[in-house]
Amino acid sequence: MISPPRKQAPISSRPPAVVDPAKAERGRVAMGWLHTAHFLTSAPQLEHLPTLDLPEIAFVGRSNAGKSTAINTLTQQTRLAFASKTPGRTQHINLFGVGKQKVDDAVLADLPGYGYAAVPKEAKLRWQRVMGNYLMTRETLRGVVLMCDPRHGLTELDEILLDVIRPRVAEGLKFLVLLTKADKLTRSEGAKVLSITKLQAGGGEVKLFSALKKQGVEEAAELLWDWVHPEPSTQPASE
């Protein structure tokens, strides 16, 4: 008895993804670098922060925007940054050292979340002043990472923060908007909010980010690595 011919699986017209070895290596290096993050110190006020002669990257965002989760995902650690059970209660600036072979070459600064309604108005104003002073006067600040829940978009407080750093951005300060919790969006929703936020950010980098699906994690890590380790200029010397 002749058996019927087997059905062949349809041939996909999509070409296989091509992995750039150089890019893969850059991602591996950047993620390995961030994995070295370790706690340095914590301070309730700006004047209590030590003056460190290292480039600093600040992480900021509204309460519940996923800031602590994003820091822990980028550093591949579970409890480096702590999320308070009561949003808005964490009111210290926490510094983490980063560097290979136990030699720090950068600092990550975790600033308190802002905008939580249950926090007393006096505390809100105090922390707005602290954050404003930090972002405007911290001499070693190299870049700012703003966490934003894409389901709500940039809020009024987020835009105020961007206005605060805009003069420093014009002088070379880097900034990145991470649209956290991107896994809660459809592909079309993600593309739409990405486009809108890029217009609102006015020159900064904007990336979709999901700690759950690891979306955008390596790309963000590479960007932070580049901020701290810029490639030397290739411009020819003038005659």
PDB file of C-alpha atoms in Angstrom:
ATOM      1  CA  MET A   1       0.000   0.000   0.000  1.00  0.00           C
ATOM      2  CA  ILE A   2       1.367   3.331  -1.051  1.00  0.00           C
ATOM      3  CA  SER A   3       1.242   5.937   1.727  1.00  0.00           C
ATOM      4  CA  PRO A   4       0.041   9.415   0.769  1.00  0.00           C
ATOM      5  CA  PRO A   5       2.759  12.030   0.291  1.00  0.00           C
ATOM      6  CA  ARG A   6       3.531  14.103   3.354  1.00  0.00           C
ATOM      7  CA  LYS A   7       2.592  17.739   3.354  1.00  0.00           C
ATOM      8  CA  GLN A   8       5.566  20.010   3.313  1.00  0.00           C
ATOM      9  CA  ALA A   9       5.718  22.991   5.635  1.00  0.00           C
ATOM     10  CA  PRO A  10       5.359  26.287   3.776  1.00  0.00           C
ATOM     11  CA  ILE A  11       8.656  27.931   2.995  1.00  0.00           C
ATOM     12  CA  SER A  12       8.983  31.217   4.838  1.00  0.00           C
ATOM     13  CA  SER A  13       9.701  34.203   2.634  1.00  0.00           C
ATOM     14  CA  ARG A  14      11.303  36.061   5.550  1.00  0.00           C
ATOM     15  CA  PRO A  15      15.114  35.904   5.394  1.00  0.00           C
ATOM     16  CA  PRO A  16      16.896  34.665   8.517  1.00  0.00           C
ATOM     17  CA  ALA A  17      18.006  37.367  10.939  1.00  0.00           C
ATOM     18  CA  VAL A  18      21.616  38.361  10.436  1.00  0.00           C
ATOM     19  CA  VAL A  19      23.551  38.849  13.667  1.00  0.00           C
ATOM     20  CA  ASP A  20      26.300  41.454  13.504  1.00  0.00           C
ATOM     21  CA  PRO A  21      29.201  39.948  15.519  1.00  0.00           C
ATOM     22  CA  ALA A  22      30.602  43.385  16.380  1.00  0.00           C
ATOM     23  CA  LYS A  23      27.231  44.604  17.674  1.00  0.00           C
ATOM     24  CA  ALA A  24      26.700  41.397  19.640  1.00  0.00           C
ATOM     25  CA  GLU A  25      30.091  41.873  21.281  1.00  0.00           C
ATOM     26  CA  ARG A  26      29.308  45.512  22.157  1.00  0.00           C
ATOM     27  CA  GLY A  27      26.092  44.396  23.794  1.00  0.00           C
ATOM     28  CA  ARG A  28      27.891  41.694  25.758  1.00  0.00           C
ATOM     29  CA  VAL A  29      30.521  44.167  26.974  1.00  0.00           C
ATOM     30  CA  ALA A  30      27.917  46.772  27.984  1.00  0.00           C
ATOM     31  CA  MET A  31      25.779  44.264  29.885  1.00  0.00           C
ATOM     32  CA  GLY A  32      28.845  42.819  31.620  1.00  0.00           C
ATOM     33  CA  TRP A  33      29.904  46.320  32.638  1.00  0.00           C
ATOM     34  CA  LEU A  34      26.497  47.158  34.154  1.00  0.00           C
ATOM     35  CA  HIS A  35      26.428  43.822  35.967  1.00  0.00           C
ATOM     36  CA  THR A  36      29.327  45.065  38.138  1.00  0.00           C
ATOM     37  CA  ALA A  37      27.077  47.703  39.762  1.00  0.00           C
ATOM     38  CA  HIS A  38      27.334  47.813  43.541  1.00  0.00           C
ATOM     39  CA  PHE A  39      26.026  50.084  46.284  1.00  0.00           C
ATOM     40  CA  LEU A  40      28.222  53.036  47.238  1.00  0.00           C
ATOM     41  CA  THR A  41      26.225  55.365  49.475  1.00  0.00           C
ATOM     42  CA  SER A  42      22.855  56.954  50.145  1.00  0.00           C
ATOM     43  CA  ALA A  43      22.081  60.559  51.030  1.00  0.00           C
ATOM     44  CA  PRO A  44      18.900  62.415  52.031  1.00  0.00           C
ATOM     45  CA  GLN A  45      20.186  65.744  50.727  1.00  0.00           C
ATOM     46  CA  LEU A  46      22.338  66.872  47.817  1.00  0.00           C
ATOM     47  CA  GLU A  47      24.967  68.397  50.080  1.00  0.00           C
ATOM     48  CA  HIS A  48      25.489  64.996  51.727  1.00  0.00           C
ATOM     49  CA  LEU A  49      26.484  63.322  48.459  1.00  0.00           C
ATOM     50  CA  PRO A  50      30.219  62.713  48.105  1.00  0.00           C
ATOM     51  CA  THR A  51      32.025  64.452  45.286  1.00  0.00           C
ATOM     52  CA  LEU A  52      33.180  61.661  43.002  1.00  0.00           C
ATOM     53  CA  ASP A  53      35.483  62.277  40.077  1.00  0.00           C
ATOM     54  CA  LEU A  54      33.557  59.852  37.877  1.00  0.00           C
ATOM     55  CA  PRO A  55      30.877  60.359  35.200  1.00  0.00           C
ATOM     56  CA  GLU A  56      27.419  59.981  36.715  1.00  0.00           C
ATOM     57  CA  ILE A  57      24.192  58.737  35.119  1.00  0.00           C
ATOM     58  CA  ALA A  58      20.973  59.677  36.909  1.00  0.00           C
ATOM     59  CA  PHE A  59      17.791  57.576  36.796  1.00  0.00           C
ATOM     60  CA  VAL A  60      14.617  59.584  37.343  1.00  0.00           C
ATOM     61  CA  GLY A  61      10.880  59.108  36.901  1.00  0.00           C
ATOM     62  CA  ARG A  62       7.455  59.200  38.432  1.00  0.00           C
ATOM     63  CA  SER A  63       6.548  56.786  41.194  1.00  0.00           C
ATOM     64  CA  ASN A  64       5.290  53.521  39.693  1.00  0.00           C
ATOM     65  CA  ALA A  65       7.051  54.169  36.362  1.00  0.00           C
ATOM     66  CA  GLY A  66       9.201  51.065  36.872  1.00  0.00           C
ATOM     67  CA  LYS A  67      12.483  52.803  37.714  1.00  0.00           C
ATOM     68  CA  SER A  68      13.790  50.266  40.255  1.00  0.00           C
ATOM     69  CA  THR A  69      12.802  47.355  38.021  1.00  0.00           C
ATOM     70  CA  ALA A  70      14.589  48.918  35.062  1.00  0.00           C
ATOM     71  CA  ILE A  71      17.794  49.488  37.070  1.00  0.00           C
ATOM     72  CA  ASN A  72      17.738  45.911  38.358  1.00  0.00           C
ATOM     73  CA  THR A  73      17.111  44.576  34.838  1.00  0.00           C
ATOM     74  CA  LEU A  74      19.932  46.600  33.296  1.00  0.00           C
ATOM     75  CA  THR A  75      22.363  45.503  36.007  1.00  0.00           C
ATOM     76  CA  GLN A  76      21.037  41.911  35.988  1.00  0.00           C
ATOM     77  CA  GLN A  77      20.556  42.041  39.742  1.00  0.00           C
ATOM     78  CA  THR A  78      17.388  41.417  41.722  1.00  0.00           C
ATOM     79  CA  ARG A  79      17.715  43.794  44.667  1.00  0.00           C
ATOM     80  CA  LEU A  80      20.228  46.491  43.772  1.00  0.00           C
ATOM     81  CA  ALA A  81      17.542  49.186  43.584  1.00  0.00           C
ATOM     82  CA  PHE A  82      14.655  48.908  46.042  1.00  0.00           C
ATOM     83  CA  ALA A  83      11.082  49.800  45.236  1.00  0.00           C
ATOM     84  CA  SER A  84       9.179  50.969  48.302  1.00  0.00           C
ATOM     85  CA  LYS A  85       5.910  49.177  49.005  1.00  0.00           C
ATOM     86  CA  THR A  86       4.410  52.650  49.364  1.00  0.00           C
ATOM     87  CA  PRO A  87       5.210  54.712  46.241  1.00  0.00           C
ATOM     88  CA  GLY A  88       6.785  58.063  47.008  1.00  0.00           C
ATOM     89  CA  ARG A  89       8.303  56.958  50.311  1.00  0.00           C
ATOM     90  CA  THR A  90      11.842  56.409  48.994  1.00  0.00           C
ATOM     91  CA  GLN A  91      13.411  59.838  49.540  1.00  0.00           C
ATOM     92  CA  HIS A  92      17.147  59.234  49.297  1.00  0.00           C
ATOM     93  CA  ILE A  93      19.583  59.568  46.427  1.00  0.00           C
ATOM     94  CA  ASN A  94      21.333  56.210  46.083  1.00  0.00           C
ATOM     95  CA  LEU A  95      24.679  55.910  44.314  1.00  0.00           C
ATOM     96  CA  PHE A  96      26.018  52.715  42.722  1.00  0.00           C
ATOM     97  CA  GLY A  97      29.533  52.236  41.418  1.00  0.00           C
ATOM     98  CA  VAL A  98      30.127  50.536  38.056  1.00  0.00           C
ATOM     99  CA  GLY A  99      33.410  49.258  36.670  1.00  0.00           C
ATOM    100  CA  LYS A 100      35.243  46.141  35.647  1.00  0.00           C
ATOM    101  CA  GLN A 101      37.956  44.430  37.668  1.00  0.00           C
ATOM    102  CA  LYS A 102      36.675  46.180  40.810  1.00  0.00           C
ATOM    103  CA  VAL A 103      37.751  49.597  39.515  1.00  0.00           C
ATOM    104  CA  ASP A 104      34.796  51.965  39.185  1.00  0.00           C
ATOM    105  CA  ASP A 105      34.703  54.142  36.086  1.00  0.00           C
ATOM    106  CA  ALA A 106      31.146  55.478  36.459  1.00  0.00           C
ATOM    107  CA  VAL A 107      28.333  56.023  38.968  1.00  0.00           C
ATOM    108  CA  LEU A 108      24.613  55.302  38.650  1.00  0.00           C
ATOM    109  CA  ALA A 109      22.419  57.652  40.696  1.00  0.00           C
ATOM    110  CA  ASP A 110      18.926  56.459  41.630  1.00  0.00           C
ATOM    111  CA  LEU A 111      16.833  59.544  42.423  1.00  0.00           C
ATOM    112  CA  PRO A 112      13.510  59.372  44.312  1.00  0.00           C
ATOM    113  CA  GLY A 113      10.319  58.867  42.355  1.00  0.00           C
ATOM    114  CA  TYR A 114       8.078  61.906  42.107  1.00  0.00           C
ATOM    115  CA  GLY A 115       4.424  62.761  41.607  1.00  0.00           C
ATOM    116  CA  TYR A 116       2.765  60.355  44.022  1.00  0.00           C
ATOM    117  CA  ALA A 117      -0.453  61.949  45.270  1.00  0.00           C
ATOM    118  CA  ALA A 118      -0.288  60.621  48.851  1.00  0.00           C
ATOM    119  CA  VAL A 119       3.037  62.309  49.613  1.00  0.00           C
ATOM    120  CA  PRO A 120       2.593  65.524  51.656  1.00  0.00           C
ATOM    121  CA  LYS A 121       2.945  68.702  49.616  1.00  0.00           C
ATOM    122  CA  GLU A 122       5.871  69.924  51.723  1.00  0.00           C
ATOM    123  CA  ALA A 123       7.822  66.726  50.986  1.00  0.00           C
ATOM    124  CA  LYS A 124       7.017  67.022  47.281  1.00  0.00           C
ATOM    125  CA  LEU A 125       8.343  70.575  47.133  1.00  0.00           C
ATOM    126  CA  ARG A 126      11.473  69.661  49.067  1.00  0.00           C
ATOM    127  CA  TRP A 127      12.297  66.832  46.677  1.00  0.00           C
ATOM    128  CA  GLN A 128      11.554  68.932  43.630  1.00  0.00           C
ATOM    129  CA  ARG A 129      14.161  71.394  44.895  1.00  0.00           C
ATOM    130  CA  VAL A 130      16.666  68.627  45.648  1.00  0.00           C
ATOM    131  CA  MET A 131      16.220  67.036  42.214  1.00  0.00           C
ATOM    132  CA  GLY A 132      16.307  70.386  40.463  1.00  0.00           C
ATOM    133  CA  ASN A 133      19.541  71.359  42.214  1.00  0.00           C
ATOM    134  CA  TYR A 134      21.078  67.973  41.485  1.00  0.00           C
ATOM    135  CA  LEU A 135      20.200  68.040  37.783  1.00  0.00           C
ATOM    136  CA  MET A 136      21.340  71.638  37.331  1.00  0.00           C
ATOM    137  CA  THR A 137      24.496  71.689  39.442  1.00  0.00           C
ATOM    138  CA  ARG A 138      25.971  68.168  39.701  1.00  0.00           C
ATOM    139  CA  GLU A 139      29.239  68.722  37.831  1.00  0.00           C
ATOM    140  CA  THR A 140      29.928  65.045  37.158  1.00  0.00           C
ATOM    141  CA  LEU A 141      26.480  64.377  35.653  1.00  0.00           C
ATOM    142  CA  ARG A 142      27.017  62.803  32.231  1.00  0.00           C
ATOM    143  CA  GLY A 143      23.512  61.653  31.365  1.00  0.00           C
ATOM    144  CA  VAL A 144      19.902  61.319  32.549  1.00  0.00           C
ATOM    145  CA  VAL A 145      17.589  58.330  32.058  1.00  0.00           C
ATOM    146  CA  LEU A 146      13.911  59.233  32.436  1.00  0.00           C
ATOM    147  CA  MET A 147      11.484  56.356  33.042  1.00  0.00           C
ATOM    148  CA  CYS A 148       8.016  56.810  31.600  1.00  0.00           C
ATOM    149  CA  ASP A 149       4.988  54.506  31.587  1.00  0.00           C
ATOM    150  CA  PRO A 150       3.977  54.617  27.884  1.00  0.00           C
ATOM    151  CA  ARG A 151       0.325  54.038  28.741  1.00  0.00           C
ATOM    152  CA  HIS A 152       0.269  57.513  30.287  1.00  0.00           C
ATOM    153  CA  GLY A 153       2.965  59.239  28.231  1.00  0.00           C
ATOM    154  CA  LEU A 154       5.118  62.110  29.433  1.00  0.00           C
ATOM    155  CA  THR A 155       3.277  63.911  32.220  1.00  0.00           C
ATOM    156  CA  GLU A 156       3.489  67.564  33.205  1.00  0.00           C
ATOM    157  CA  LEU A 157       6.102  66.726  35.859  1.00  0.00           C
ATOM    158  CA  ASP A 158       8.173  64.795  33.304  1.00  0.00           C
ATOM    159  CA  GLU A 159       8.116  67.751  30.940  1.00  0.00           C
ATOM    160  CA  ILE A 160       9.121  70.119  33.758  1.00  0.00           C
ATOM    161  CA  LEU A 161      12.101  67.848  34.427  1.00  0.00           C
ATOM    162  CA  LEU A 162      13.065  67.912  30.741  1.00  0.00           C
ATOM    163  CA  ASP A 163      12.849  71.707  30.781  1.00  0.00           C
ATOM    164  CA  VAL A 164      15.182  71.772  33.804  1.00  0.00           C
ATOM    165  CA  ILE A 165      17.896  69.777  32.029  1.00  0.00           C
ATOM    166  CA  ARG A 166      17.455  71.340  28.568  1.00  0.00           C
ATOM    167  CA  PRO A 167      20.173  74.003  29.088  1.00  0.00           C
ATOM    168  CA  ARG A 168      22.626  71.294  30.095  1.00  0.00           C
ATOM    169  CA  VAL A 169      21.554  69.123  27.152  1.00  0.00           C
ATOM    170  CA  ALA A 170      22.477  72.027  24.884  1.00  0.00           C
ATOM    171  CA  GLU A 171      25.933  71.882  26.502  1.00  0.00           C
ATOM    172  CA  GLY A 172      26.321  68.145  25.862  1.00  0.00           C
ATOM    173  CA  LEU A 173      24.399  66.360  28.634  1.00  0.00           C
ATOM    174  CA  LYS A 174      22.973  63.072  27.324  1.00  0.00           C
ATOM    175  CA  PHE A 175      19.456  61.934  28.043  1.00  0.00           C
ATOM    176  CA  LEU A 176      17.338  58.896  27.320  1.00  0.00           C
ATOM    177  CA  VAL A 177      13.612  58.318  27.783  1.00  0.00           C
ATOM    178  CA  LEU A 178      12.855  54.658  28.530  1.00  0.00           C
ATOM    179  CA  LEU A 179       9.239  53.745  27.824  1.00  0.00           C
ATOM    180  CA  THR A 180       8.947  51.032  30.470  1.00  0.00           C
ATOM    181  CA  LYS A 181       6.326  48.277  30.581  1.00  0.00           C
ATOM    182  CA  ALA A 182       6.300  48.172  26.769  1.00  0.00           C
ATOM    183  CA  ASP A 183       5.044  44.574  26.939  1.00  0.00           C
ATOM    184  CA  LYS A 184       1.630  45.973  27.891  1.00  0.00           C
ATOM    185  CA  LEU A 185       1.335  47.644  24.454  1.00  0.00           C
ATOM    186  CA  THR A 186       0.490  46.197  21.061  1.00  0.00           C
ATOM    187  CA  ARG A 187       3.033  46.691  18.303  1.00  0.00           C
ATOM    188  CA  SER A 188       1.035  49.529  16.755  1.00  0.00           C
ATOM    189  CA  GLU A 189       0.527  51.206  20.147  1.00  0.00           C
ATOM    190  CA  GLY A 190       4.254  50.954  20.826  1.00  0.00           C
ATOM    191  CA  ALA A 191       5.154  52.511  17.474  1.00  0.00           C
ATOM    192  CA  LYS A 192       2.686  55.353  18.038  1.00  0.00           C
ATOM    193  CA  VAL A 193       3.843  56.263  21.557  1.00  0.00           C
ATOM    194  CA  LEU A 194       7.488  55.985  20.458  1.00  0.00           C
ATOM    195  CA  SER A 195       6.895  58.494  17.668  1.00  0.00           C
ATOM    196  CA  ILE A 196       4.987  60.923  19.911  1.00  0.00           C
ATOM    197  CA  THR A 197       7.560  60.766  22.717  1.00  0.00           C
ATOM    198  CA  LYS A 198      10.446  61.394  20.304  1.00  0.00           C
ATOM    199  CA  LEU A 199       8.763  64.641  19.293  1.00  0.00           C
ATOM    200  CA  GLN A 200       8.174  65.616  22.934  1.00  0.00           C
ATOM    201  CA  ALA A 201      11.719  64.704  24.007  1.00  0.00           C
ATOM    202  CA  GLY A 202      13.201  67.182  21.554  1.00  0.00           C
ATOM    203  CA  GLY A 203      16.566  65.637  20.788  1.00  0.00           C
ATOM    204  CA  GLY A 204      16.993  62.913  23.390  1.00  0.00           C
ATOM    205  CA  GLU A 205      17.019  59.196  22.728  1.00  0.00           C
ATOM    206  CA  VAL A 206      13.725  57.322  23.224  1.00  0.00           C
ATOM    207  CA  LYS A 207      13.451  53.534  23.477  1.00  0.00           C
ATOM    208  CA  LEU A 208      10.746  50.996  24.233  1.00  0.00           C
ATOM    209  CA  PHE A 209      11.750  48.909  27.248  1.00  0.00           C
ATOM    210  CA  SER A 210      10.327  45.794  28.869  1.00  0.00           C
ATOM    211  CA  ALA A 211      11.924  44.133  31.884  1.00  0.00           C
ATOM    212  CA  LEU A 212       9.560  41.181  31.412  1.00  0.00           C
ATOM    213  CA  LYS A 213      10.432  40.476  27.775  1.00  0.00           C
ATOM    214  CA  LYS A 214      13.934  42.011  27.901  1.00  0.00           C
ATOM    215  CA  GLN A 215      12.945  44.365  25.089  1.00  0.00           C
ATOM    216  CA  GLY A 216      15.366  47.248  24.610  1.00  0.00           C
ATOM    217  CA  VAL A 217      17.590  46.163  27.509  1.00  0.00           C
ATOM    218  CA  GLU A 218      20.786  45.560  25.546  1.00  0.00           C
ATOM    219  CA  GLU A 219      20.250  48.667  23.400  1.00  0.00           C
ATOM    220  CA  ALA A 220      19.884  50.838  26.516  1.00  0.00           C
ATOM    221  CA  ALA A 221      22.964  49.235  28.087  1.00  0.00           C
ATOM    222  CA  GLU A 222      25.024  49.984  24.960  1.00  0.00           C
ATOM    223  CA  LEU A 223      23.907  53.603  25.049  1.00  0.00           C
ATOM    224  CA  LEU A 224      24.936  54.045  28.701  1.00  0.00           C
ATOM    225  CA  TRP A 225      28.284  52.395  27.937  1.00  0.00           C
ATOM    226  CA  ASP A 226      28.825  54.822  25.049  1.00  0.00           C
ATOM    227  CA  TRP A 227      28.027  57.810  27.274  1.00  0.00           C
ATOM    228  CA  VAL A 228      30.799  56.839  29.670  1.00  0.00           C
ATOM    229  CA  HIS A 229      33.217  55.444  27.065  1.00  0.00           C
ATOM    230  CA  PRO A 230      32.903  57.701  24.004  1.00  0.00           C
ATOM    231  CA  GLU A 231      34.914  56.610  21.013  1.00  0.00           C
ATOM    232  CA  PRO A 232      37.870  58.873  20.225  1.00  0.00           C
ATOM    233  CA  SER A 233      37.364  61.444  17.511  1.00  0.00           C
ATOM    234  CA  THR A 234      38.387  60.272  14.034  1.00  0.00           C
ATOM    235  CA  GLN A 235      38.676  63.763  12.579  1.00  0.00           C
ATOM    236  CA  PRO A 236      41.948  64.315  10.716  1.00  0.00           C
ATOM    237  CA  ALA A 237      44.439  66.627  12.355  1.00  0.00           C
ATOM    238  CA  SER A 238      44.577  70.108  10.900  1.00  0.00           C
ATOM    239  CA  GLU A 239      47.665  70.961   8.916  1.00  0.00           C
TER     240      GLU A 239
END
